[in-house]
Amino acid sequence: MSKDTETSRAIERITQKLGSDAVETSPEIRTCYGFDATNLKSLPAAVVFPRTVEAVRAVVLICDEENVKLIVRGAGTGFAGGTVPLGNELVMSTERLNRIRAIDRERRVAIVEAGVVNGRLQGEVARYGLMFPPDPSSMEVATIGGNVAQDAGGPRAVKYGVTRDYVLGVEAVTYNGKLIECGFTSTDKKVWNPLRSLLTGSEGTLMIMTAFVLKLLPLPEAFCTALAFFDKTMAAAEAVSRILDSGIIPAAVELMDSSTIACVKSFIDLDIPEESGCSLLLETDGTVNEARESMETIARVLEESGAIQIRVASGEKERQEIWLMRRSISPSLAKIAPAKLNEDVCVPRSRLPELVEGVERLAGKYGLQVPTFGHAGDGNLHINVMIDRRNRDQLKRAEALVEELFALTLRLEGTISGEHGIGIAKRRYLKGQLGEHLYNYERLVKQAFDPKTMFNPGKVIET
Ligand SMILES: Cc1cc2nc3c(=O)[nH]c(=O)nc-3n(C[C@H](O)[C@H](O)[C@H](O)COP(=O)(O)OP(=O)(O)OC[C@H]3O[C@@H](n4cnc5c(N)ncnc54)[C@H](O)[C@@H]3O)c2cc1C
């Protein structure tokens, strides 16, 4: 039977089972579900919208029987091409699988379905005086399913860790339509349970995760936020190391280089010192005294490190203004070029100055604009090589720059992706990072969980 016939039969059977409002085949809707934040795009055969876990199981069973491939999609904010079809796959959107099943204040856990948007969960748990620490900058749109599948980080990771540290349990559907629950109540967490860890960060390649038990923490009583300016990126990178060596653990340490600041300045109204070549956004939290005293220590270290100006927010309004600057980076970059190769390399923070120096050298060597910003406290920088894909010479130079950047990162004992994942964007570099032996183990894991390569074919591991 031809591939097209199998796909058409699968779509027909899913429509019969879930109802016509759960399946979209129009080119307009398929276009909207065929891209992610990389700007790579391709049309899926259809988009399905299950509302329940039973509906997810039914779709998977039909795809298994009809030999059809499936891509699960949260909000499509991924930066690795993970939700972009490579063939005639179906896309399963989790947007209707969006119930917060429970928030247990006493046990400090939330049980949420995969399509719940991170920002919505943050708002709901805050009403109980709690927080879910993982806070990717895309949190107003990105889903918890996408966060777990990518093991998302965010500004708070420097103090609180990444998504993996908050996943107590996973409910998921296997390739043959079975429902599994691993570590699904918080009391299970001491039982030997490697599956939960394997699924976190699995980028949609092993199972479809339908719900999670998430650990929550008490919401800090107070925050203290500051913006510091330096004349050079190197000086700021060195200050980051000194701050973390001072014994203080800030709740955020975000770096923005001069090129990034210039972009943001063209996008929102900003008062930036003339001689500023880099800025650091710093936040502390805790009780009112803890937050203030920690920031006082940080301010001393910043001064000793040569900061040319330090502005501490005097209240929530100013704090939000400072964060607006950080949150405006991604939209403002779109003003300088239609596309970017967005790399999120991560190095031990003591090697951050060498990374920053290397990026500046590579930008000069290849004659490209490379705004650099990110979670410097983790050694995780977003290095954006700005391009117009229609300019073939520029694209070639950008790709050569990225090759050199990855080689530099590995020399600095770093990793080619601190949080965005591998998907298709970094697939060809994965073997270089892991080495042949470990790469083959990863391939075995994929084969064991997804023997027919139904889920997200061609992503992460070459199949
Ligand atoms: C402006 C902007 C800022 C960002 N900031 C950050 C940041 O600070 N930190 C960070 O880590 N990332 C960041 N990202 C990247 C992205 O938002 C995260 O990777 C996020 O976790 C993706 O969530 P999503 O719902 O959009 O997932 P999608 O893009 O829809 O999917 C991502 C991957 O997860 C898989 N997946 C999705 N749902 C499931 C599921 N239920 N079961 C199994 N697999 C699933 C998909 O198949 C795909 O491979 C940013 C992106 C943008 C555009």
Short mmCIF file of C-alpha atoms and ligand atoms in Angstrom, two decimals:
data_model
loop_
_atom_site.label_atom_id
_atom_site.label_comp_id
_atom_site.label_asym_id
_atom_site.label_seq_id
_atom_site.Cartn_x
_atom_site.Cartn_y
_atom_site.Cartn_z
CA MET A 1 0.00 0.00 0.00
CA SER A 2 1.37 3.45 -0.88
CA LYS A 3 2.41 5.91 1.84
CA ASP A 4 -0.31 8.35 0.70
CA THR A 5 -3.02 5.69 1.01
CA GLU A 6 -1.86 4.75 4.51
CA THR A 7 -1.86 8.39 5.57
CA SER A 8 -5.31 9.07 4.06
CA ARG A 9 -6.71 5.99 5.82
CA ALA A 10 -5.19 7.07 9.13
CA ILE A 11 -6.68 10.58 8.78
CA GLU A 12 -10.10 9.11 7.93
CA ARG A 13 -10.03 6.72 10.89
CA ILE A 14 -8.87 9.44 13.31
CA THR A 15 -11.66 11.74 12.06
CA GLN A 16 -14.23 8.98 12.66
CA LYS A 17 -12.88 8.28 16.14
CA LEU A 18 -12.27 11.85 17.43
CA GLY A 19 -14.80 13.83 15.37
CA SER A 20 -14.19 16.23 12.49
CA ASP A 21 -13.41 19.21 14.74
CA ALA A 22 -10.32 17.33 16.01
CA VAL A 23 -8.67 16.97 12.61
CA GLU A 24 -7.53 19.73 10.24
CA THR A 25 -6.36 19.10 6.70
CA SER A 26 -6.66 22.56 5.10
CA PRO A 27 -3.34 23.99 3.79
CA GLU A 28 -3.88 27.15 5.91
CA ILE A 29 -4.06 25.25 9.21
CA ARG A 30 -1.30 22.79 8.21
CA THR A 31 0.93 25.79 7.42
CA CYS A 32 0.38 27.14 10.94
CA TYR A 33 1.56 23.85 12.48
CA GLY A 34 4.53 23.19 10.21
CA PHE A 35 7.18 25.52 11.62
CA ASP A 36 8.91 26.47 14.83
CA ALA A 37 11.13 29.31 16.06
CA THR A 38 13.99 28.24 13.77
CA ASN A 39 11.83 29.39 10.83
CA LEU A 40 12.30 25.99 9.20
CA LYS A 41 8.97 24.91 7.77
CA SER A 42 7.22 22.07 6.00
CA LEU A 43 3.58 20.96 5.73
CA PRO A 44 2.31 18.08 7.87
CA ALA A 45 -0.23 15.72 6.26
CA ALA A 46 -2.82 16.81 8.86
CA VAL A 47 -3.06 18.27 12.35
CA VAL A 48 -4.93 16.42 15.09
CA PHE A 49 -6.15 17.98 18.32
CA PRO A 50 -6.88 15.34 21.01
CA ARG A 51 -8.70 16.65 24.07
CA THR A 52 -8.18 13.62 26.30
CA VAL A 53 -5.53 11.02 27.03
CA GLU A 54 -7.85 8.37 25.58
CA ALA A 55 -7.96 10.36 22.33
CA VAL A 56 -4.13 10.48 22.28
CA ARG A 57 -4.03 6.69 22.69
CA ALA A 58 -6.56 6.22 19.89
CA VAL A 59 -4.50 8.38 17.50
CA VAL A 60 -1.29 6.52 18.35
CA LEU A 61 -2.94 3.12 17.86
CA ILE A 62 -4.29 4.13 14.45
CA CYS A 63 -0.90 5.53 13.40
CA ASP A 64 0.75 2.30 14.56
CA GLU A 65 -1.71 0.15 12.59
CA GLU A 66 -1.50 2.32 9.48
CA ASN A 67 2.28 2.76 9.69
CA VAL A 68 2.01 6.56 9.85
CA LYS A 69 4.56 8.82 11.58
CA LEU A 70 3.60 11.30 14.28
CA ILE A 71 5.06 14.54 15.61
CA VAL A 72 3.77 15.88 18.91
CA ARG A 73 3.68 19.66 19.13
CA GLY A 74 3.23 22.02 22.06
CA ALA A 75 3.38 25.70 21.14
CA GLY A 76 6.04 25.34 18.42
CA THR A 77 8.46 27.76 20.11
CA GLY A 78 11.29 25.23 19.92
CA PHE A 79 14.63 26.38 18.52
CA ALA A 80 15.78 23.03 17.12
CA GLY A 81 13.24 22.24 14.37
CA GLY A 82 11.82 19.49 16.60
CA THR A 83 8.21 19.96 15.45
CA VAL A 84 8.96 20.59 11.77
CA PRO A 85 7.86 17.65 9.56
CA LEU A 86 10.52 15.99 7.43
CA GLY A 87 8.13 13.76 5.48
CA ASN A 88 4.42 13.20 5.42
CA GLU A 89 3.98 13.04 9.21
CA LEU A 90 0.84 13.91 11.14
CA VAL A 91 1.23 16.64 13.74
CA MET A 92 -0.54 16.11 17.07
CA SER A 93 -1.09 19.40 18.87
CA THR A 94 -1.43 19.24 22.66
CA GLU A 95 -3.19 22.61 22.87
CA ARG A 96 -6.55 21.07 23.90
CA LEU A 97 -4.91 18.74 26.39
CA ASN A 98 -4.66 21.63 28.78
CA ARG A 99 -6.18 20.82 32.15
CA ILE A 100 -4.50 21.64 35.43
CA ARG A 101 -5.71 18.48 37.16
CA ALA A 102 -4.64 19.46 40.68
CA ILE A 103 -2.57 21.86 42.70
CA ASP A 104 -1.71 20.42 46.09
CA ARG A 105 -0.52 23.23 48.30
CA GLU A 106 0.45 20.98 51.20
CA ARG A 107 2.55 18.54 49.14
CA ARG A 108 3.71 21.39 46.88
CA VAL A 109 2.93 19.58 43.66
CA ALA A 110 0.87 20.34 40.57
CA ILE A 111 -0.53 17.72 38.22
CA VAL A 112 -0.89 19.22 34.78
CA GLU A 113 -1.56 18.08 31.26
CA ALA A 114 1.03 18.51 28.53
CA GLY A 115 -0.64 21.43 26.74
CA VAL A 116 -0.80 23.72 29.80
CA VAL A 117 1.11 26.93 29.05
CA ASN A 118 3.96 27.57 31.50
CA GLY A 119 2.87 31.18 32.20
CA ARG A 120 -0.68 30.04 33.02
CA LEU A 121 0.67 27.51 35.53
CA GLN A 122 2.91 30.20 37.07
CA GLY A 123 -0.15 32.43 37.57
CA GLU A 124 -2.28 29.63 39.05
CA VAL A 125 0.32 28.40 41.55
CA ALA A 126 1.21 31.97 42.60
CA ARG A 127 -2.33 32.22 44.02
CA TYR A 128 -1.28 29.51 46.48
CA GLY A 129 1.98 31.31 47.32
CA LEU A 130 3.95 28.81 45.20
CA MET A 131 6.10 28.91 42.09
CA PHE A 132 7.18 26.54 39.33
CA PRO A 133 10.82 27.63 38.92
CA PRO A 134 11.49 26.73 35.23
CA ASP A 135 10.88 30.02 33.42
CA PRO A 136 11.97 29.90 29.76
CA SER A 137 11.73 33.35 28.23
CA SER A 138 8.98 31.88 26.01
CA MET A 139 6.89 30.98 29.07
CA GLU A 140 3.85 33.05 28.05
CA VAL A 141 3.39 30.68 25.08
CA ALA A 142 5.44 27.50 25.56
CA THR A 143 3.74 24.43 27.03
CA ILE A 144 4.82 22.30 29.97
CA GLY A 145 4.97 19.29 27.58
CA GLY A 146 7.43 21.22 25.40
CA ASN A 147 9.38 22.35 28.47
CA VAL A 148 9.76 18.78 29.73
CA ALA A 149 10.51 17.39 26.25
CA GLN A 150 13.29 19.99 25.85
CA ASP A 151 14.33 20.08 29.52
CA ALA A 152 13.92 23.84 29.27
CA GLY A 153 15.98 26.24 31.32
CA GLY A 154 15.51 29.94 31.83
CA PRO A 155 16.86 32.92 33.75
CA ARG A 156 16.11 31.30 37.13
CA ALA A 157 18.12 28.15 36.27
CA VAL A 158 21.28 29.63 37.82
CA LYS A 159 19.66 29.31 41.25
CA TYR A 160 16.84 26.81 40.82
CA GLY A 161 17.99 24.41 38.10
CA VAL A 162 16.15 23.34 34.96
CA THR A 163 12.84 21.60 34.22
CA ARG A 164 14.32 18.13 34.94
CA ASP A 165 14.74 19.15 38.59
CA TYR A 166 10.97 19.66 38.95
CA VAL A 167 9.53 16.63 37.13
CA LEU A 168 8.41 14.11 39.76
CA GLY A 169 6.24 12.03 37.48
CA VAL A 170 5.35 11.52 33.84
CA GLU A 171 2.25 10.03 32.24
CA ALA A 172 2.88 9.02 28.64
CA VAL A 173 1.55 7.02 25.69
CA THR A 174 3.87 4.43 24.16
CA TYR A 175 4.25 3.60 20.45
CA ASN A 176 1.64 0.81 20.76
CA GLY A 177 -0.94 2.98 22.50
CA LYS A 178 -0.31 1.85 26.09
CA LEU A 179 -0.54 4.40 28.90
CA ILE A 180 2.33 4.41 31.39
CA GLU A 181 2.73 6.38 34.60
CA CYS A 182 6.24 6.67 36.02
CA GLY A 183 6.83 8.24 39.40
CA PHE A 184 3.36 9.65 39.10
CA THR A 185 2.79 10.40 42.76
CA SER A 186 5.42 12.33 44.63
CA THR A 187 5.80 9.45 47.11
CA ASP A 188 7.02 7.16 44.27
CA LYS A 189 10.05 9.26 43.74
CA LYS A 190 12.41 7.08 45.74
CA VAL A 191 11.58 3.98 43.67
CA TRP A 192 14.09 3.06 40.96
CA ASN A 193 12.67 4.92 38.04
CA PRO A 194 15.02 5.82 35.21
CA LEU A 195 12.16 6.20 32.72
CA ARG A 196 11.04 9.56 34.08
CA SER A 197 14.57 10.91 33.56
CA LEU A 198 14.84 9.39 30.09
CA LEU A 199 11.62 11.03 28.95
CA THR A 200 12.69 14.43 30.24
CA GLY A 201 14.66 15.97 27.40
CA SER A 202 13.62 13.26 24.91
CA GLU A 203 12.47 15.86 22.33
CA GLY A 204 9.33 13.97 21.28
CA THR A 205 11.31 10.96 20.07
CA LEU A 206 10.35 8.26 22.62
CA MET A 207 6.73 8.65 23.73
CA ILE A 208 3.95 11.21 23.81
CA MET A 209 3.89 12.70 27.28
CA THR A 210 0.35 13.55 28.34
CA ALA A 211 0.69 14.79 31.93
CA PHE A 212 3.20 15.53 34.66
CA VAL A 213 3.54 15.73 38.41
CA LEU A 214 5.60 18.85 39.03
CA LYS A 215 7.42 19.96 42.13
CA LEU A 216 6.62 23.49 43.31
CA LEU A 217 8.52 25.79 45.64
CA PRO A 218 7.33 28.59 47.91
CA LEU A 219 7.18 31.90 46.05
CA PRO A 220 9.97 34.14 47.36
CA GLU A 221 8.76 37.02 49.48
CA ALA A 222 10.85 39.64 47.68
CA PHE A 223 13.00 40.29 44.63
CA CYS A 224 15.78 42.79 44.09
CA THR A 225 16.71 43.51 40.47
CA ALA A 226 19.55 45.50 38.97
CA LEU A 227 21.06 46.41 35.64
CA ALA A 228 24.83 46.91 35.42
CA PHE A 229 26.73 48.34 32.46
CA PHE A 230 30.30 47.56 31.40
CA ASP A 231 32.44 49.00 28.64
CA LYS A 232 33.37 45.53 27.32
CA THR A 233 31.70 42.11 27.18
CA MET A 234 34.86 40.49 28.55
CA ALA A 235 34.66 42.61 31.71
CA ALA A 236 31.01 41.58 32.22
CA ALA A 237 31.83 37.90 31.64
CA GLU A 238 34.61 38.08 34.25
CA ALA A 239 32.22 39.81 36.68
CA VAL A 240 29.78 36.88 36.34
CA SER A 241 32.42 34.45 37.60
CA ARG A 242 33.34 36.75 40.48
CA ILE A 243 29.70 37.16 41.55
CA LEU A 244 29.18 33.42 41.68
CA ASP A 245 32.49 32.93 43.52
CA SER A 246 31.35 35.44 46.16
CA GLY A 247 29.04 32.80 47.65
CA ILE A 248 25.82 34.55 46.61
CA ILE A 249 23.51 32.55 44.37
CA PRO A 250 21.58 35.12 42.32
CA ALA A 251 18.12 34.22 40.99
CA ALA A 252 19.15 35.48 37.52
CA VAL A 253 22.34 36.62 35.78
CA GLU A 254 21.54 37.59 32.18
CA LEU A 255 24.13 39.05 29.82
CA MET A 256 23.41 41.32 26.83
CA ASP A 257 26.29 42.36 24.57
CA SER A 258 26.52 45.72 22.77
CA SER A 259 24.97 44.44 19.57
CA THR A 260 21.99 43.05 21.52
CA ILE A 261 21.59 46.30 23.46
CA ALA A 262 21.60 48.28 20.18
CA CYS A 263 18.81 46.05 18.81
CA VAL A 264 16.68 46.41 21.92
CA LYS A 265 17.29 50.18 21.92
CA SER A 266 15.82 50.43 18.44
CA PHE A 267 12.77 48.52 19.67
CA ILE A 268 11.90 50.09 23.03
CA ASP A 269 12.81 53.34 24.73
CA LEU A 270 15.96 52.74 26.80
CA ASP A 271 18.27 54.97 28.76
CA ILE A 272 21.71 53.41 28.22
CA PRO A 273 25.08 55.02 29.08
CA GLU A 274 26.95 56.14 25.92
CA GLU A 275 30.09 54.11 26.67
CA SER A 276 28.18 50.92 27.47
CA GLY A 277 29.47 47.83 25.63
CA CYS A 278 27.62 45.17 27.61
CA SER A 279 25.07 44.86 30.38
CA LEU A 280 24.20 42.35 33.06
CA LEU A 281 20.71 41.90 34.47
CA LEU A 282 20.89 40.58 38.01
CA GLU A 283 18.17 39.45 40.35
CA THR A 284 18.21 38.19 43.92
CA ASP A 285 15.30 36.78 45.89
CA GLY A 286 14.31 35.53 49.35
CA THR A 287 13.04 37.50 52.30
CA VAL A 288 13.14 41.30 51.92
CA ASN A 289 16.43 41.43 53.83
CA GLU A 290 18.00 38.46 52.04
CA ALA A 291 17.17 39.88 48.61
CA ARG A 292 18.49 43.35 49.52
CA GLU A 293 21.66 42.16 51.29
CA SER A 294 22.55 39.74 48.48
CA MET A 295 22.17 42.56 45.96
CA GLU A 296 24.40 44.80 48.08
CA THR A 297 27.14 42.16 47.94
CA ILE A 298 26.65 41.76 44.19
CA ALA A 299 26.82 45.54 43.67
CA ARG A 300 30.19 45.61 45.50
CA VAL A 301 31.53 42.85 43.24
CA LEU A 302 30.22 44.68 40.17
CA GLU A 303 32.00 47.86 41.21
CA GLU A 304 35.25 45.99 41.84
CA SER A 305 34.85 44.39 38.41
CA GLY A 306 34.72 47.77 36.69
CA ALA A 307 31.00 48.31 36.12
CA ILE A 308 30.49 51.82 34.73
CA GLN A 309 26.95 52.13 36.06
CA ILE A 310 24.70 50.05 38.34
CA ARG A 311 20.96 50.69 38.55
CA VAL A 312 18.98 48.92 41.24
CA ALA A 313 15.19 48.87 40.68
CA SER A 314 13.42 50.85 43.37
CA GLY A 315 10.14 48.92 43.06
CA GLU A 316 8.12 46.47 41.03
CA LYS A 317 7.51 48.96 38.19
CA GLU A 318 11.24 49.49 37.64
CA ARG A 319 11.87 45.76 38.01
CA GLN A 320 9.40 45.06 35.23
CA GLU A 321 11.05 47.75 33.06
CA ILE A 322 14.39 46.01 33.46
CA TRP A 323 12.86 42.64 32.57
CA LEU A 324 11.11 44.21 29.58
CA MET A 325 14.55 44.97 28.17
CA ARG A 326 15.50 41.29 28.47
CA ARG A 327 12.19 40.06 27.06
CA SER A 328 12.39 42.44 24.11
CA ILE A 329 15.58 40.88 22.78
CA SER A 330 14.07 38.17 20.57
CA PRO A 331 11.46 40.37 18.85
CA SER A 332 13.98 43.20 18.39
CA LEU A 333 16.52 40.93 16.64
CA ALA A 334 13.97 40.33 13.89
CA LYS A 335 14.44 44.00 12.92
CA ILE A 336 18.06 43.57 11.82
CA ALA A 337 17.80 40.44 9.66
CA PRO A 338 15.01 38.15 8.49
CA ALA A 339 16.59 35.02 10.01
CA LYS A 340 19.22 33.84 12.45
CA LEU A 341 21.17 30.74 13.34
CA ASN A 342 20.40 30.70 17.03
CA GLU A 343 22.96 28.67 18.94
CA ASP A 344 22.76 28.14 22.68
CA VAL A 345 26.15 26.83 23.62
CA CYS A 346 27.04 26.34 27.26
CA VAL A 347 30.50 26.31 28.87
CA PRO A 348 31.71 26.06 32.47
CA ARG A 349 31.21 29.60 33.74
CA SER A 350 34.95 30.05 34.39
CA ARG A 351 35.45 29.65 30.60
CA LEU A 352 32.80 32.27 29.76
CA PRO A 353 35.36 35.04 29.02
CA GLU A 354 37.11 32.73 26.52
CA LEU A 355 33.78 31.96 24.85
CA VAL A 356 32.87 35.64 24.60
CA GLU A 357 36.29 36.49 23.18
CA GLY A 358 35.97 33.66 20.67
CA VAL A 359 32.52 34.79 19.50
CA GLU A 360 33.79 38.35 18.93
CA ARG A 361 36.73 36.99 16.93
CA LEU A 362 34.48 34.75 14.80
CA ALA A 363 32.02 37.58 14.12
CA GLY A 364 34.95 39.69 12.82
CA LYS A 365 36.47 36.83 10.83
CA TYR A 366 33.22 36.06 8.98
CA GLY A 367 31.96 39.65 8.76
CA LEU A 368 28.61 38.85 10.38
CA GLN A 369 26.45 40.45 13.05
CA VAL A 370 26.32 38.12 16.05
CA PRO A 371 24.25 39.55 18.94
CA THR A 372 25.01 37.50 22.03
CA PHE A 373 22.96 37.30 25.20
CA GLY A 374 21.66 34.77 27.67
CA HIS A 375 21.84 32.96 30.95
CA ALA A 376 25.45 33.85 31.71
CA GLY A 377 25.23 32.59 35.29
CA ASP A 378 24.91 29.08 33.84
CA GLY A 379 27.58 29.68 31.20
CA ASN A 380 24.74 29.37 28.66
CA LEU A 381 24.84 32.02 25.92
CA HIS A 382 22.50 32.51 22.98
CA ILE A 383 24.69 33.31 20.03
CA ASN A 384 22.60 34.65 17.17
CA VAL A 385 24.22 34.67 13.76
CA MET A 386 21.98 37.07 11.84
CA ILE A 387 21.35 36.14 8.21
CA ASP A 388 19.21 36.54 5.17
CA ARG A 389 18.80 32.96 3.89
CA ARG A 390 18.44 34.27 0.31
CA ASN A 391 22.05 35.49 0.49
CA ARG A 392 23.88 32.22 -0.16
CA ASP A 393 27.34 33.59 0.51
CA GLN A 394 26.20 34.95 3.87
CA LEU A 395 24.54 31.64 4.77
CA LYS A 396 27.76 29.75 3.97
CA ARG A 397 29.79 32.12 6.14
CA ALA A 398 27.25 31.74 8.96
CA GLU A 399 27.43 27.95 8.80
CA ALA A 400 31.22 28.05 8.85
CA LEU A 401 31.07 30.34 11.88
CA VAL A 402 28.77 27.89 13.68
CA GLU A 403 31.11 24.96 12.92
CA GLU A 404 33.98 26.90 14.51
CA LEU A 405 31.81 27.97 17.42
CA PHE A 406 30.92 24.36 18.24
CA ALA A 407 34.57 23.30 17.98
CA LEU A 408 35.49 26.14 20.35
CA THR A 409 32.71 25.14 22.76
CA LEU A 410 33.95 21.55 22.91
CA ARG A 411 37.52 22.77 23.47
CA LEU A 412 36.20 24.82 26.41
CA GLU A 413 34.62 21.62 27.84
CA GLY A 414 31.16 22.87 26.98
CA THR A 415 28.06 21.52 25.29
CA ILE A 416 26.58 22.48 21.90
CA SER A 417 23.14 23.00 23.41
CA GLY A 418 22.53 24.32 26.91
CA GLU A 419 18.73 24.22 26.62
CA HIS A 420 17.32 24.36 23.08
CA GLY A 421 18.00 20.73 22.25
CA ILE A 422 19.20 18.91 19.14
CA GLY A 423 16.13 18.35 16.90
CA ILE A 424 17.26 18.67 13.31
CA ALA A 425 19.20 21.91 13.79
CA LYS A 426 22.12 20.30 15.64
CA ARG A 427 21.60 16.67 14.66
CA ARG A 428 24.77 16.41 12.60
CA TYR A 429 26.90 17.69 15.46
CA LEU A 430 25.58 15.29 18.11
CA LYS A 431 28.04 12.48 17.37
CA GLY A 432 30.92 14.96 17.78
CA GLN A 433 29.59 15.92 21.19
CA LEU A 434 28.80 12.42 22.48
CA GLY A 435 31.41 10.32 20.69
CA GLU A 436 30.57 7.22 18.62
CA HIS A 437 30.07 4.84 21.57
CA LEU A 438 27.61 6.96 23.52
CA TYR A 439 25.82 7.99 20.34
CA ASN A 440 25.17 4.30 19.59
CA TYR A 441 23.66 3.88 23.08
CA GLU A 442 21.32 6.78 22.37
CA ARG A 443 20.32 5.06 19.15
CA LEU A 444 19.56 1.85 21.11
CA VAL A 445 17.35 3.83 23.50
CA LYS A 446 15.39 5.20 20.54
CA GLN A 447 15.01 1.69 19.05
CA ALA A 448 13.85 0.22 22.35
CA PHE A 449 11.13 2.79 22.94
CA ASP A 450 10.07 3.42 19.37
CA PRO A 451 10.86 0.27 17.35
CA LYS A 452 8.97 1.44 14.26
CA THR A 453 10.37 5.00 14.42
CA MET A 454 6.87 6.40 14.69
CA PHE A 455 7.62 9.39 16.90
CA ASN A 456 9.42 12.40 15.44
CA PRO A 457 11.38 10.46 12.81
CA GLY A 458 14.75 11.88 11.80
CA LYS A 459 15.05 14.14 14.85
CA VAL A 460 18.02 14.06 17.24
CA ILE A 461 19.28 10.62 16.16
CA GLU A 462 19.78 9.96 12.46
CA THR A 463 17.44 7.11 11.54
C1 LIG B 1 11.47 34.00 22.36
C2 LIG B 1 11.90 32.62 22.83
C3 LIG B 1 12.56 32.49 24.04
C4 LIG B 1 12.97 31.24 24.48
N1 LIG B 1 13.59 31.14 25.68
C5 LIG B 1 13.97 29.93 26.14
C6 LIG B 1 14.61 29.82 27.41
O1 LIG B 1 14.83 30.80 28.13
N2 LIG B 1 14.96 28.57 27.81
C7 LIG B 1 14.72 27.45 27.04
O2 LIG B 1 15.05 26.34 27.47
N3 LIG B 1 14.12 27.54 25.84
C8 LIG B 1 13.73 28.73 25.38
N4 LIG B 1 13.11 28.84 24.16
C9 LIG B 1 12.88 27.61 23.36
C10 LIG B 1 11.48 26.96 23.60
O3 LIG B 1 10.53 27.92 23.99
C11 LIG B 1 11.54 25.83 24.62
O4 LIG B 1 12.31 24.75 24.11
C12 LIG B 1 10.16 25.30 25.03
O5 LIG B 1 10.32 24.36 26.07
C13 LIG B 1 9.38 24.65 23.89
O6 LIG B 1 8.04 24.50 24.29
P1 LIG B 1 6.87 24.33 23.19
O7 LIG B 1 5.60 24.05 23.88
O8 LIG B 1 6.87 25.48 22.26
O9 LIG B 1 7.39 23.01 22.45
P2 LIG B 1 7.43 22.72 20.89
O10 LIG B 1 8.31 23.68 20.18
O11 LIG B 1 6.06 22.55 20.38
O12 LIG B 1 8.14 21.28 20.91
C14 LIG B 1 9.49 21.17 21.23
C15 LIG B 1 9.88 19.68 21.20
O13 LIG B 1 9.22 19.00 22.24
C16 LIG B 1 8.45 17.92 21.75
N5 LIG B 1 7.21 17.87 22.54
C17 LIG B 1 6.33 18.89 22.75
N6 LIG B 1 5.32 18.46 23.54
C18 LIG B 1 5.58 17.15 23.82
C19 LIG B 1 4.89 16.15 24.57
N7 LIG B 1 3.72 16.41 25.18
N8 LIG B 1 5.43 14.89 24.63
C20 LIG B 1 6.59 14.61 24.00
N9 LIG B 1 7.28 15.51 23.28
C21 LIG B 1 6.78 16.78 23.19
C22 LIG B 1 8.22 18.24 20.28
O14 LIG B 1 8.01 17.08 19.50
C23 LIG B 1 9.50 18.96 19.91
O15 LIG B 1 10.51 18.03 19.58
C24 LIG B 1 12.70 30.09 23.69
C25 LIG B 1 12.03 30.21 22.46
C26 LIG B 1 11.64 31.47 22.04
C27 LIG B 1 10.91 31.56 20.72
#
